[in-house]
Amino acid sequence: MKAIYPGSFDPVTNGHMDIINRAAKLVDELVVAVAVNLDKKAMFDVQERVELLRQACRHLANVKVDYFNGLTVSYARKQGAGLIIKGLRAVSDFEFELQQALMNKRLDDQIETMFMMTSAEYLFLSSSMVKQLAELGASVCGLVPEAVEAKLTERV
Ligand code: ADP
């Protein structure tokens, strides 16, 4: 089974990596896909986000990193993936993710969405939290892959 794991990854955190590491064990092939979202103001451009993910996923032979524009289901279809993987943190993620999953199902009922629960230590972790911490001069050590930590320090 081939799956995609879509998101903004601005930047990738250890919460994302937890999902990627666990999902890679469940599927034959996993494509981590950076969604190009023009509405969201990003700290890192798409190429930088892809590069940081590639570095962080180097140890995983069945994981590929890519980016896409437009509908997630169209991208999944183009990749030949029958599965969309999403991570869930708190109840606050649920409503938005449910709405998206149901709409994606309506757009293409051949593609399933599967949710994975965050590991408890990453429950509070989000890309926006990490950016805020870095901007305020706090350490993000242990919250993001090493390459991201260096890039964040350089950026702020
Ligand atoms: P963020 O909300 O951090 O900006 P993204 O848009 O990059 O995240 O999210 C991509 C996917 O990763 C989503 O399915 C999101 O729920 C999931 N995710 C983000 N952070 C975590 C975490 N700490 N634990 C589990 N899943 C997460």
mmCIF file with all atom_site columns, N, CA, C and O in Angstrom, residues 62-83:
data_model
loop_
_atom_site.group_PDB
_atom_site.id
_atom_site.type_symbol
_atom_site.label_atom_id
_atom_site.label_alt_id
_atom_site.label_comp_id
_atom_site.label_asym_id
_atom_site.label_entity_id
_atom_site.label_seq_id
_atom_site.pdbx_PDB_ins_code
_atom_site.Cartn_x
_atom_site.Cartn_y
_atom_site.Cartn_z
_atom_site.occupancy
_atom_site.B_iso_or_equiv
_atom_site.pdbx_formal_charge
_atom_site.auth_seq_id
_atom_site.auth_comp_id
_atom_site.auth_asym_id
_atom_site.auth_atom_id
_atom_site.pdbx_PDB_model_num
ATOM 1  N N  . ASN A 1 62 ? 11.850 3.867  2.676  1.00 0.00 ? 62 ASN A N  1
ATOM 2  C CA . ASN A 1 62 ? 10.595 3.843  1.905  1.00 0.00 ? 62 ASN A CA 1
ATOM 3  C C  . ASN A 1 62 ? 9.832  5.172  1.980  1.00 0.00 ? 62 ASN A C  1
ATOM 4  O O  . ASN A 1 62 ? 8.646  5.229  1.671  1.00 0.00 ? 62 ASN A O  1
ATOM 5  N N  . VAL A 1 63 ? 10.532 6.236  2.402  1.00 0.00 ? 63 VAL A N  1
ATOM 6  C CA . VAL A 1 63 ? 9.875  7.552  2.485  1.00 0.00 ? 63 VAL A CA 1
ATOM 7  C C  . VAL A 1 63 ? 10.468 8.498  1.445  1.00 0.00 ? 63 VAL A C  1
ATOM 8  O O  . VAL A 1 63 ? 11.689 8.625  1.322  1.00 0.00 ? 63 VAL A O  1
ATOM 9  N N  . LYS A 1 64 ? 9.576  9.151  0.708  1.00 0.00 ? 64 LYS A N  1
ATOM 10 C CA . LYS A 1 64 ? 9.977  10.123 -0.313 1.00 0.00 ? 64 LYS A CA 1
ATOM 11 C C  . LYS A 1 64 ? 9.362  11.466 0.078  1.00 0.00 ? 64 LYS A C  1
ATOM 12 O O  . LYS A 1 64 ? 8.287  11.496 0.679  1.00 0.00 ? 64 LYS A O  1
ATOM 13 N N  . VAL A 1 65 ? 10.032 12.558 -0.256 1.00 0.00 ? 65 VAL A N  1
ATOM 14 C CA . VAL A 1 65 ? 9.467  13.881 0.060  1.00 0.00 ? 65 VAL A CA 1
ATOM 15 C C  . VAL A 1 65 ? 9.196  14.623 -1.242 1.00 0.00 ? 65 VAL A C  1
ATOM 16 O O  . VAL A 1 65 ? 10.005 14.592 -2.162 1.00 0.00 ? 65 VAL A O  1
ATOM 17 N N  . ASP A 1 66 ? 8.040  15.273 -1.307 1.00 0.00 ? 66 ASP A N  1
ATOM 18 C CA . ASP A 1 66 ? 7.627  15.947 -2.536 1.00 0.00 ? 66 ASP A CA 1
ATOM 19 C C  . ASP A 1 66 ? 6.774  17.153 -2.129 1.00 0.00 ? 66 ASP A C  1
ATOM 20 O O  . ASP A 1 66 ? 6.567  17.403 -0.935 1.00 0.00 ? 66 ASP A O  1
ATOM 21 N N  . TYR A 1 67 ? 6.283  17.919 -3.100 1.00 0.00 ? 67 TYR A N  1
ATOM 22 C CA . TYR A 1 67 ? 5.335  18.998 -2.804 1.00 0.00 ? 67 TYR A CA 1
ATOM 23 C C  . TYR A 1 67 ? 4.235  18.965 -3.849 1.00 0.00 ? 67 TYR A C  1
ATOM 24 O O  . TYR A 1 67 ? 4.392  18.343 -4.907 1.00 0.00 ? 67 TYR A O  1
ATOM 25 N N  . PHE A 1 68 ? 3.121  19.611 -3.533 1.00 0.00 ? 68 PHE A N  1
ATOM 26 C CA . PHE A 1 68 ? 2.033  19.618 -4.514 1.00 0.00 ? 68 PHE A CA 1
ATOM 27 C C  . PHE A 1 68 ? 1.183  20.874 -4.388 1.00 0.00 ? 68 PHE A C  1
ATOM 28 O O  . PHE A 1 68 ? 1.127  21.513 -3.336 1.00 0.00 ? 68 PHE A O  1
ATOM 29 N N  . ASN A 1 69 ? 0.534  21.218 -5.495 1.00 0.00 ? 69 ASN A N  1
ATOM 30 C CA . ASN A 1 69 ? -0.442 22.304 -5.545 1.00 0.00 ? 69 ASN A CA 1
ATOM 31 C C  . ASN A 1 69 ? -1.815 21.676 -5.702 1.00 0.00 ? 69 ASN A C  1
ATOM 32 O O  . ASN A 1 69 ? -1.943 20.621 -6.307 1.00 0.00 ? 69 ASN A O  1
ATOM 33 N N  . GLY A 1 70 ? -2.841 22.361 -5.227 1.00 0.00 ? 70 GLY A N  1
ATOM 34 C CA . GLY A 1 70 ? -4.207 21.927 -5.527 1.00 0.00 ? 70 GLY A CA 1
ATOM 35 C C  . GLY A 1 70 ? -4.735 20.866 -4.586 1.00 0.00 ? 70 GLY A C  1
ATOM 36 O O  . GLY A 1 70 ? -4.287 20.731 -3.446 1.00 0.00 ? 70 GLY A O  1
ATOM 37 N N  . LEU A 1 71 ? -5.686 20.081 -5.103 1.00 0.00 ? 71 LEU A N  1
ATOM 38 C CA . LEU A 1 71 ? -6.410 19.128 -4.264 1.00 0.00 ? 71 LEU A CA 1
ATOM 39 C C  . LEU A 1 71 ? -5.540 17.961 -3.807 1.00 0.00 ? 71 LEU A C  1
ATOM 40 O O  . LEU A 1 71 ? -4.824 17.362 -4.612 1.00 0.00 ? 71 LEU A O  1
ATOM 41 N N  . THR A 1 72 ? -5.680 17.626 -2.521 1.00 0.00 ? 72 THR A N  1
ATOM 42 C CA . THR A 1 72 ? -4.908 16.509 -1.964 1.00 0.00 ? 72 THR A CA 1
ATOM 43 C C  . THR A 1 72 ? -5.286 15.190 -2.654 1.00 0.00 ? 72 THR A C  1
ATOM 44 O O  . THR A 1 72 ? -4.415 14.388 -2.971 1.00 0.00 ? 72 THR A O  1
ATOM 45 N N  . VAL A 1 73 ? -6.589 14.973 -2.900 1.00 0.00 ? 73 VAL A N  1
ATOM 46 C CA . VAL A 1 73 ? -6.993 13.697 -3.528 1.00 0.00 ? 73 VAL A CA 1
ATOM 47 C C  . VAL A 1 73 ? -6.458 13.575 -4.955 1.00 0.00 ? 73 VAL A C  1
ATOM 48 O O  . VAL A 1 73 ? -6.086 12.476 -5.383 1.00 0.00 ? 73 VAL A O  1
ATOM 49 N N  . SER A 1 74 ? -6.384 14.699 -5.676 1.00 0.00 ? 74 SER A N  1
ATOM 50 C CA . SER A 1 74 ? -5.839 14.634 -7.041 1.00 0.00 ? 74 SER A CA 1
ATOM 51 C C  . SER A 1 74 ? -4.372 14.246 -6.992 1.00 0.00 ? 74 SER A C  1
ATOM 52 O O  . SER A 1 74 ? -3.886 13.463 -7.803 1.00 0.00 ? 74 SER A O  1
ATOM 53 N N  . TYR A 1 75 ? -3.678 14.822 -5.993 1.00 0.00 ? 75 TYR A N  1
ATOM 54 C CA . TYR A 1 75 ? -2.259 14.497 -5.841 1.00 0.00 ? 75 TYR A CA 1
ATOM 55 C C  . TYR A 1 75 ? -2.087 13.020 -5.462 1.00 0.00 ? 75 TYR A C  1
ATOM 56 O O  . TYR A 1 75 ? -1.231 12.321 -6.010 1.00 0.00 ? 75 TYR A O  1
ATOM 57 N N  . ALA A 1 76 ? -2.914 12.542 -4.530 1.00 0.00 ? 76 ALA A N  1
ATOM 58 C CA . ALA A 1 76 ? -2.830 11.138 -4.112 1.00 0.00 ? 76 ALA A CA 1
ATOM 59 C C  . ALA A 1 76 ? -3.052 10.223 -5.319 1.00 0.00 ? 76 ALA A C  1
ATOM 60 O O  . ALA A 1 76 ? -2.313 9.256  -5.526 1.00 0.00 ? 76 ALA A O  1
ATOM 61 N N  . ARG A 1 77 ? -4.040 10.567 -6.126 1.00 0.00 ? 77 ARG A N  1
ATOM 62 C CA . ARG A 1 77 ? -4.350 9.759  -7.316 1.00 0.00 ? 77 ARG A CA 1
ATOM 63 C C  . ARG A 1 77 ? -3.156 9.744  -8.271 1.00 0.00 ? 77 ARG A C  1
ATOM 64 O O  . ARG A 1 77 ? -2.759 8.704  -8.786 1.00 0.00 ? 77 ARG A O  1
ATOM 65 N N  . LYS A 1 78 ? -2.581 10.926 -8.487 1.00 0.00 ? 78 LYS A N  1
ATOM 66 C CA . LYS A 1 78 ? -1.425 11.039 -9.387 1.00 0.00 ? 78 LYS A CA 1
ATOM 67 C C  . LYS A 1 78 ? -0.257 10.186 -8.897 1.00 0.00 ? 78 LYS A C  1
ATOM 68 O O  . LYS A 1 78 ? 0.490  9.603  -9.681 1.00 0.00 ? 78 LYS A O  1
ATOM 69 N N  . GLN A 1 79 ? -0.130 10.095 -7.583 1.00 0.00 ? 79 GLN A N  1
ATOM 70 C CA . GLN A 1 79 ? 0.954  9.296  -6.991 1.00 0.00 ? 79 GLN A CA 1
ATOM 71 C C  . GLN A 1 79 ? 0.622  7.801  -6.971 1.00 0.00 ? 79 GLN A C  1
ATOM 72 O O  . GLN A 1 79 ? 1.464  6.982  -6.620 1.00 0.00 ? 79 GLN A O  1
ATOM 73 N N  . GLY A 1 80 ? -0.627 7.464  -7.279 1.00 0.00 ? 80 GLY A N  1
ATOM 74 C CA . GLY A 1 80 ? -1.053 6.067  -7.173 1.00 0.00 ? 80 GLY A CA 1
ATOM 75 C C  . GLY A 1 80 ? -1.190 5.620  -5.729 1.00 0.00 ? 80 GLY A C  1
ATOM 76 O O  . GLY A 1 80 ? -1.001 4.444  -5.403 1.00 0.00 ? 80 GLY A O  1
ATOM 77 N N  . ALA A 1 81 ? -1.506 6.578  -4.844 1.00 0.00 ? 81 ALA A N  1
ATOM 78 C CA . ALA A 1 81 ? -1.652 6.270  -3.416 1.00 0.00 ? 81 ALA A CA 1
ATOM 79 C C  . ALA A 1 81 ? -3.135 6.137  -3.062 1.00 0.00 ? 81 ALA A C  1
ATOM 80 O O  . ALA A 1 81 ? -3.939 6.988  -3.432 1.00 0.00 ? 81 ALA A O  1
ATOM 81 N N  . GLY A 1 82 ? -3.474 5.078  -2.321 1.00 0.00 ? 82 GLY A N  1
ATOM 82 C CA . GLY A 1 82 ? -4.870 4.861  -1.935 1.00 0.00 ? 82 GLY A CA 1
ATOM 83 C C  . GLY A 1 82 ? -5.169 5.324  -0.525 1.00 0.00 ? 82 GLY A C  1
ATOM 84 O O  . GLY A 1 82 ? -6.267 5.148  -0.018 1.00 0.00 ? 82 GLY A O  1
ATOM 85 N N  . LEU A 1 83 ? -4.174 5.945  0.106  1.00 0.00 ? 83 LEU A N  1
ATOM 86 C CA . LEU A 1 83 ? -4.309 6.277  1.522  1.00 0.00 ? 83 LEU A CA 1
ATOM 87 C C  . LEU A 1 83 ? -3.716 7.649  1.830  1.00 0.00 ? 83 LEU A C  1
ATOM 88 O O  . LEU A 1 83 ? -2.614 7.971  1.382  1.00 0.00 ? 83 LEU A O  1
#
